[in-house]
Structure formats: structure tokens, C-alpha cells
PDB file of C-alpha atoms in Angstrom:
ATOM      1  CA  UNK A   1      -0.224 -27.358 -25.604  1.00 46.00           C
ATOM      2  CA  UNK A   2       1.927 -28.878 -28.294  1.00 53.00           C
ATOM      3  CA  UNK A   3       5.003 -31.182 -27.868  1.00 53.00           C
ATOM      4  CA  UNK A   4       7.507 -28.654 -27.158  1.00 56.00           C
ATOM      5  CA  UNK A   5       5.868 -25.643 -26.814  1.00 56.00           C
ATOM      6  CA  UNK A   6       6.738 -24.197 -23.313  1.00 62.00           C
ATOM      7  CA  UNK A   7       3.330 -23.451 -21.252  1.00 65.00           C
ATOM      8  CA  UNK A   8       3.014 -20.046 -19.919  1.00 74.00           C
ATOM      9  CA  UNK A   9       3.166 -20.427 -16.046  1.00 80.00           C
ATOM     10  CA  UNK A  10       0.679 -17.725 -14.459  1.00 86.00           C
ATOM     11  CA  UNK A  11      -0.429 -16.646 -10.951  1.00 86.00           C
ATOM     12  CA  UNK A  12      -3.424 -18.698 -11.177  1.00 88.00           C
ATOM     13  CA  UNK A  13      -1.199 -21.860 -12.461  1.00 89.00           C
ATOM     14  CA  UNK A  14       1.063 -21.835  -9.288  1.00 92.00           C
ATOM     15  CA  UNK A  15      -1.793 -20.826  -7.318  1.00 92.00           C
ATOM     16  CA  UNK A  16      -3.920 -24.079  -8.555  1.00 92.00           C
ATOM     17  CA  UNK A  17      -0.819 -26.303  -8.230  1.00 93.00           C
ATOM     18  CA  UNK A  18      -0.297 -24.876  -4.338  1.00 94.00           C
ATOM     19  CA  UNK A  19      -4.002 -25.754  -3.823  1.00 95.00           C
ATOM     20  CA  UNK A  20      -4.049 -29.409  -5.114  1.00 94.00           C
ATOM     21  CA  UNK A  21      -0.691 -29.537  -2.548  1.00 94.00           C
ATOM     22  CA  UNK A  22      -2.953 -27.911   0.117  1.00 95.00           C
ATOM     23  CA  UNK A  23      -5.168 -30.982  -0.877  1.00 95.00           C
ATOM     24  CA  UNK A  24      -2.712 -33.442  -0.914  1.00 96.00           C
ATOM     25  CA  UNK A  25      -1.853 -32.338   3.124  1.00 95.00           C
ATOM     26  CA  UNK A  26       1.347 -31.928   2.003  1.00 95.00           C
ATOM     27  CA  UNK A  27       2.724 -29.209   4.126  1.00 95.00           C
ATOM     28  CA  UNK A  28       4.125 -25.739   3.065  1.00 94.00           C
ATOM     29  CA  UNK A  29       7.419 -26.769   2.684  1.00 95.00           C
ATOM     30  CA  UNK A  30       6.948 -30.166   1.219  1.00 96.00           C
ATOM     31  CA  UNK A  31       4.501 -27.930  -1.479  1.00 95.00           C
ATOM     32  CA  UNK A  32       7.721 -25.363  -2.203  1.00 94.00           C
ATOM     33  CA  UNK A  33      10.236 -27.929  -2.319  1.00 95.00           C
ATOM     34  CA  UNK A  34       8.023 -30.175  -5.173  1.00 94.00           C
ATOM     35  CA  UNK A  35       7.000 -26.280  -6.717  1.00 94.00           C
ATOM     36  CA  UNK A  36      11.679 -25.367  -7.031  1.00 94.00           C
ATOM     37  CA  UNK A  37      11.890 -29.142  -8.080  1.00 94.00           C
ATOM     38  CA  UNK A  38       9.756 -28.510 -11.289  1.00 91.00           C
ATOM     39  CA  UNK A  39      10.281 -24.959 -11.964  1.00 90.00           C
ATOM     40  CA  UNK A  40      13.210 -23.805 -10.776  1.00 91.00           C
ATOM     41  CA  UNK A  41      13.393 -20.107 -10.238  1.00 89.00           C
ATOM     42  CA  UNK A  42       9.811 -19.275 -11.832  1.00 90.00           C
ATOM     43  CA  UNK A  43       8.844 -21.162  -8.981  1.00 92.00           C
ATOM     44  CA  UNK A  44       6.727 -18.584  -6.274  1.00 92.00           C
ATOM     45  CA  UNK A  45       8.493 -17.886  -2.864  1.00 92.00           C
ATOM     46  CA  UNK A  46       7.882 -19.477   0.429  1.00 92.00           C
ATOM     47  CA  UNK A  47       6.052 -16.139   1.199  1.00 92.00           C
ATOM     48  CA  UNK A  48       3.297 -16.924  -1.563  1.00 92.00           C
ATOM     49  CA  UNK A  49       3.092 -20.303  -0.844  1.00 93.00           C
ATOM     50  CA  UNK A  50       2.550 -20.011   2.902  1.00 94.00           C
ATOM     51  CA  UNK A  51       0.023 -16.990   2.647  1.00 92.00           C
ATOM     52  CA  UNK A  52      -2.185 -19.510  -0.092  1.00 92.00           C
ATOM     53  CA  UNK A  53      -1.937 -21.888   2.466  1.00 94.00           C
ATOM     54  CA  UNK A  54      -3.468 -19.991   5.023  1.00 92.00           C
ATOM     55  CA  UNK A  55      -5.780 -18.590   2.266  1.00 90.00           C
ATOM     56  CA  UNK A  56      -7.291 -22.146   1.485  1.00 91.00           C
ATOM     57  CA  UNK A  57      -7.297 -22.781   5.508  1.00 91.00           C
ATOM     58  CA  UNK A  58      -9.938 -19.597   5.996  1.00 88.00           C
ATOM     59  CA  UNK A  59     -12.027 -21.372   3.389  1.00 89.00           C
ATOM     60  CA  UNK A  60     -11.285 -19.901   0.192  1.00 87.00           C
ATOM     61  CA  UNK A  61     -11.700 -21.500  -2.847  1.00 86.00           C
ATOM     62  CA  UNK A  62     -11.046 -18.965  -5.580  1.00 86.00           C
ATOM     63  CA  UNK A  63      -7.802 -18.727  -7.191  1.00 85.00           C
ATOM     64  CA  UNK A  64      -8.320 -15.793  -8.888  1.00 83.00           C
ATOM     65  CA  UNK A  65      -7.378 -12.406  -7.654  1.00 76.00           C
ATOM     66  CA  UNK A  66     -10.200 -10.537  -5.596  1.00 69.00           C
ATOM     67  CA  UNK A  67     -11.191  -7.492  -6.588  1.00 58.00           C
ATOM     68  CA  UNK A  68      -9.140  -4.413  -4.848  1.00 53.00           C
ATOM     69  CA  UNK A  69     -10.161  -0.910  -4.703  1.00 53.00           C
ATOM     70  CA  UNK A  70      -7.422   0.481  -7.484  1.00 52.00           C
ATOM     71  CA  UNK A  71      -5.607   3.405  -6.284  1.00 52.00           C
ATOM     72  CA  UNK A  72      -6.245   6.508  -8.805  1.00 54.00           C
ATOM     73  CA  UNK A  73      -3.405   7.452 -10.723  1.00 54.00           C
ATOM     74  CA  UNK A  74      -2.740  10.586  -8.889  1.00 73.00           C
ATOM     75  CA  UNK A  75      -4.727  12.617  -5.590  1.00 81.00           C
ATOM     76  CA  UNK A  76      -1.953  15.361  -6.057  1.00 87.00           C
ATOM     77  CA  UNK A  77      -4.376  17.350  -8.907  1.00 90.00           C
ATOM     78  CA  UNK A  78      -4.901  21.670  -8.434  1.00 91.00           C
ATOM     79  CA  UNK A  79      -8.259  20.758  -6.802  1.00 92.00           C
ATOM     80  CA  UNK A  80      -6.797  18.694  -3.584  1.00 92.00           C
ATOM     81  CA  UNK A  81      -3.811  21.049  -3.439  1.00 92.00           C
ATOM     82  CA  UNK A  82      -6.524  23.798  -3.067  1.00 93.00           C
ATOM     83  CA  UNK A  83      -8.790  21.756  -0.718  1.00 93.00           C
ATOM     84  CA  UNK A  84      -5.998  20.771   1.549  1.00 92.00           C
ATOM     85  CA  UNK A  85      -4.636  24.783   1.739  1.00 92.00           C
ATOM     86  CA  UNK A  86      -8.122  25.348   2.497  1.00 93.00           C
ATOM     87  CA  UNK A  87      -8.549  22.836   5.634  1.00 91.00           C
ATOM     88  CA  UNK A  88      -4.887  24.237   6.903  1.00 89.00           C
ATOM     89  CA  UNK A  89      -6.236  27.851   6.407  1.00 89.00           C
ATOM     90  CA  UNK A  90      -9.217  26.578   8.505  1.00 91.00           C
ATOM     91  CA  UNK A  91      -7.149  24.521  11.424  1.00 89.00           C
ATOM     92  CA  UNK A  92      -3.170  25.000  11.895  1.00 84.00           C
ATOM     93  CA  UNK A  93      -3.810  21.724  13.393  1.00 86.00           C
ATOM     94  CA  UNK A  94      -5.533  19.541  10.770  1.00 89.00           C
ATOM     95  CA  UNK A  95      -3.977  16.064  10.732  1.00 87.00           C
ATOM     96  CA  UNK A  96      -2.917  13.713   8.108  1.00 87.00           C
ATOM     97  CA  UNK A  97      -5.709  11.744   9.535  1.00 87.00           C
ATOM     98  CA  UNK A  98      -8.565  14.318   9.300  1.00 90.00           C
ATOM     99  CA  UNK A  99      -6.799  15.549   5.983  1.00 90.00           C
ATOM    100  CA  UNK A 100      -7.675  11.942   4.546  1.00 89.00           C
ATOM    101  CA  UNK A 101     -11.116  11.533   5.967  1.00 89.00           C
ATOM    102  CA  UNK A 102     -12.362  15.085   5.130  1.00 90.00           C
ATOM    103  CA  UNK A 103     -10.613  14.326   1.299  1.00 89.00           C
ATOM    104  CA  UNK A 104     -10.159  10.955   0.691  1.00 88.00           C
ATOM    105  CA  UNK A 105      -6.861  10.820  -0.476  1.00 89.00           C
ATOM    106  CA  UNK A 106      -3.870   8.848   0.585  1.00 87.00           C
ATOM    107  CA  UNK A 107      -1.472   9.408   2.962  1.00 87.00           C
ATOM    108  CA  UNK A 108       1.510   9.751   0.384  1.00 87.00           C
ATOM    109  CA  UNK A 109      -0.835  12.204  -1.627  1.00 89.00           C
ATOM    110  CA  UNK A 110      -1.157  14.095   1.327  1.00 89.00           C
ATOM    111  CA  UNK A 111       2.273  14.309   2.357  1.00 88.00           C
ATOM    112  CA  UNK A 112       3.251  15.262  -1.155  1.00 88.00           C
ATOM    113  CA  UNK A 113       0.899  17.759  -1.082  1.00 90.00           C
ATOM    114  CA  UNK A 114       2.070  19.584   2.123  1.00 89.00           C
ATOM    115  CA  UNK A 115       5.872  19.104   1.894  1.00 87.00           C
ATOM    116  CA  UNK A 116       6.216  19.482  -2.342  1.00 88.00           C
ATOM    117  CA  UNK A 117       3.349  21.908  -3.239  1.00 88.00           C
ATOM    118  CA  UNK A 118       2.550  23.570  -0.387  1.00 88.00           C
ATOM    119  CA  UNK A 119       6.078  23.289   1.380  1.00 84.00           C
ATOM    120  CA  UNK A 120       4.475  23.327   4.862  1.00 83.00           C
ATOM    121  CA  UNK A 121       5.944  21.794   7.640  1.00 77.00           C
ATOM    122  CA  UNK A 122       4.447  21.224  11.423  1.00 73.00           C
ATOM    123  CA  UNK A 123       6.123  22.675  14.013  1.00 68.00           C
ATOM    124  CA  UNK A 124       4.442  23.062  17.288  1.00 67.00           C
ATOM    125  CA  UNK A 125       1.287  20.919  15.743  1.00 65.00           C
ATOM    126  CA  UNK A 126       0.863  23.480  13.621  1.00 69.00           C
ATOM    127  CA  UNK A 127       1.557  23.574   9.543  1.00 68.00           C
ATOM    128  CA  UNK A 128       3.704  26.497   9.175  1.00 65.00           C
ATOM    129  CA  UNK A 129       5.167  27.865   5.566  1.00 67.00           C
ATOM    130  CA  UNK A 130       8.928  26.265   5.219  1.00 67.00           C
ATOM    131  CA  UNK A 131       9.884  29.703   3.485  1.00 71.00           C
ATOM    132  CA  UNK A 132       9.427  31.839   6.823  1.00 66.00           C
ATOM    133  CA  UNK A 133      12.682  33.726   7.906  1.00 74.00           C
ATOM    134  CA  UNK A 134      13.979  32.252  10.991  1.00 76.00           C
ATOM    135  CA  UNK A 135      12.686  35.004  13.388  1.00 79.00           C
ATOM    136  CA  UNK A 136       9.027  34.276  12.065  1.00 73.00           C
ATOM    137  CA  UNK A 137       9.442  31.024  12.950  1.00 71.00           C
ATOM    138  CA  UNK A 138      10.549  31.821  16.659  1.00 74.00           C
ATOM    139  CA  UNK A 139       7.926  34.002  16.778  1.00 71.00           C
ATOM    140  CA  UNK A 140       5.389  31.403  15.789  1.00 63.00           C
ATOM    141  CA  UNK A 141       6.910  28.702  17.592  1.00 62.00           C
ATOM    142  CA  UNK A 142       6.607  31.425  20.859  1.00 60.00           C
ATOM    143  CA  UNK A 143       2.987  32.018  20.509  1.00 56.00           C
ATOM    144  CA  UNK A 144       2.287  28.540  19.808  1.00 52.00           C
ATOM    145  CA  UNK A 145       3.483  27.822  23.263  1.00 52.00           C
ATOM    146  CA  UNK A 146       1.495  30.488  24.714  1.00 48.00           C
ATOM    147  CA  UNK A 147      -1.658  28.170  24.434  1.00 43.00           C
TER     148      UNK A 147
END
């Protein structure tokens, strides 16, 4: 870095200067306060100091981020919408639960699938349409509680 050119300050920056802190024994706070000293408010919260903290006092030594499962883009695609109708078709009383582990989609996908594409809703346990008239909804709700 040249004389007056102003270093980029990344994740893995802050991260190595809260590890040579952890090193130091300095303690959490001691580490933020020296951290707001020299960099004001590009300086990381308490929050990221104090899980790196407990990060380097499991053992780790890596200040890099680990590698994370990404989440696709989207689960909410014609051929989930399908396969979820399908397991509803199947069981009344498919949960989000069994939903995920039969599809392996999220739980947000799945709720965006029943309540925006499919506009279900459970009543009784059971997924019922939302565009029943009121009367089929009695009448489901009455020979739900039959069983």
C-alpha cells in the first residue's frame, strides 16, 4: 500500500486483527474498544467480535469463511408446485416437515407454495382450498371432526 492510499478493510482483515487480540488475551471488549479506536464505524460489532472469540476458543484457526451449502435461487419452480399438490392430494395431513424431507425444499418455499400458488390453508390438520364457499368449509371442518 502506498503513502496515502486508503487500504481496503475486509472480513478477513478484522477477522485477523480480532485473532491477534484473541492472542494478545485481551478480552472481547478490550479487542472492540482498540477495533472503534482505529476504525471508527467500519469497525465490526460486539456481536462479530464475541462470536470470533468463541470461534478461536473451539480451536479454529481459519479466518476465512467455511464453506455453506448455498441456498438455490428459487424451490418455488412448476415442478415442486406440482410435487407438493401431489403429496397434499396423497395426505390432507402432510406437514411442512414431511413436505421438506420428501422434497427438499425450504420451509419458506414451502409455505409460498401452499399459501401463494396453491392458496391452501390447514384447517382441522388438513390443507383445504382457501377459495371454498363458507358452507364447504363447515362441511369439511364437520367431517374432519368425525374422525
Amino acid at each position: 500500500i502506498r503513502l496515502g492510499q486508503k487500504m481496503e478493510l475486509t472480513r478477513e482483515y478484522f477477522r485477523a486483527t480480532i485473532f491477534h487480540n484473541f492472542r494478545r488475551r485481551l478480552s472481547r471488549q478490550e479487542c472492540i474498544d482498540e477495533l472503534k479506536s482505529l476504525y471508527g464505524d467500519e469497525a465490526p460489532p460486539y456481536s462479530t467480535v464475541k462470536n470470533w472469540f468463541n470461534e478461536f476458543n473451539r480451536g479454529r484457526r481459519s479466518l476465512n469463511d467455511e464453506f455453506c451449502e448455498v441456498r438455490p435461487e428459487t424451490d418455488v419452480v412448476p415442478e415442486n408446485i406440482d410435487a407438493v399438490r401431489e403429496l397434499i392430494m396423497q395426505n390432507r395431513h402432510v406437514t411442512y416437515r414431511e413436505i421438506q424431507a420428501s422434497l427438499g425444499i425450504f420451509p419458506t418455499s414451502i409455505h409460498s407454495i401452499l399459501h401463494e400458488h396453491l392458496t391452501v390453508k390447514k384447517d382441522c390438520s388438513r390443507w383445504i382450498p382457501h377459495n371454498l364457499t363458507i358452507a364447504q368449509k363447515r362441511l369439511v371442518t364437520i367431517g374432519a371432526k368425525k374422525y
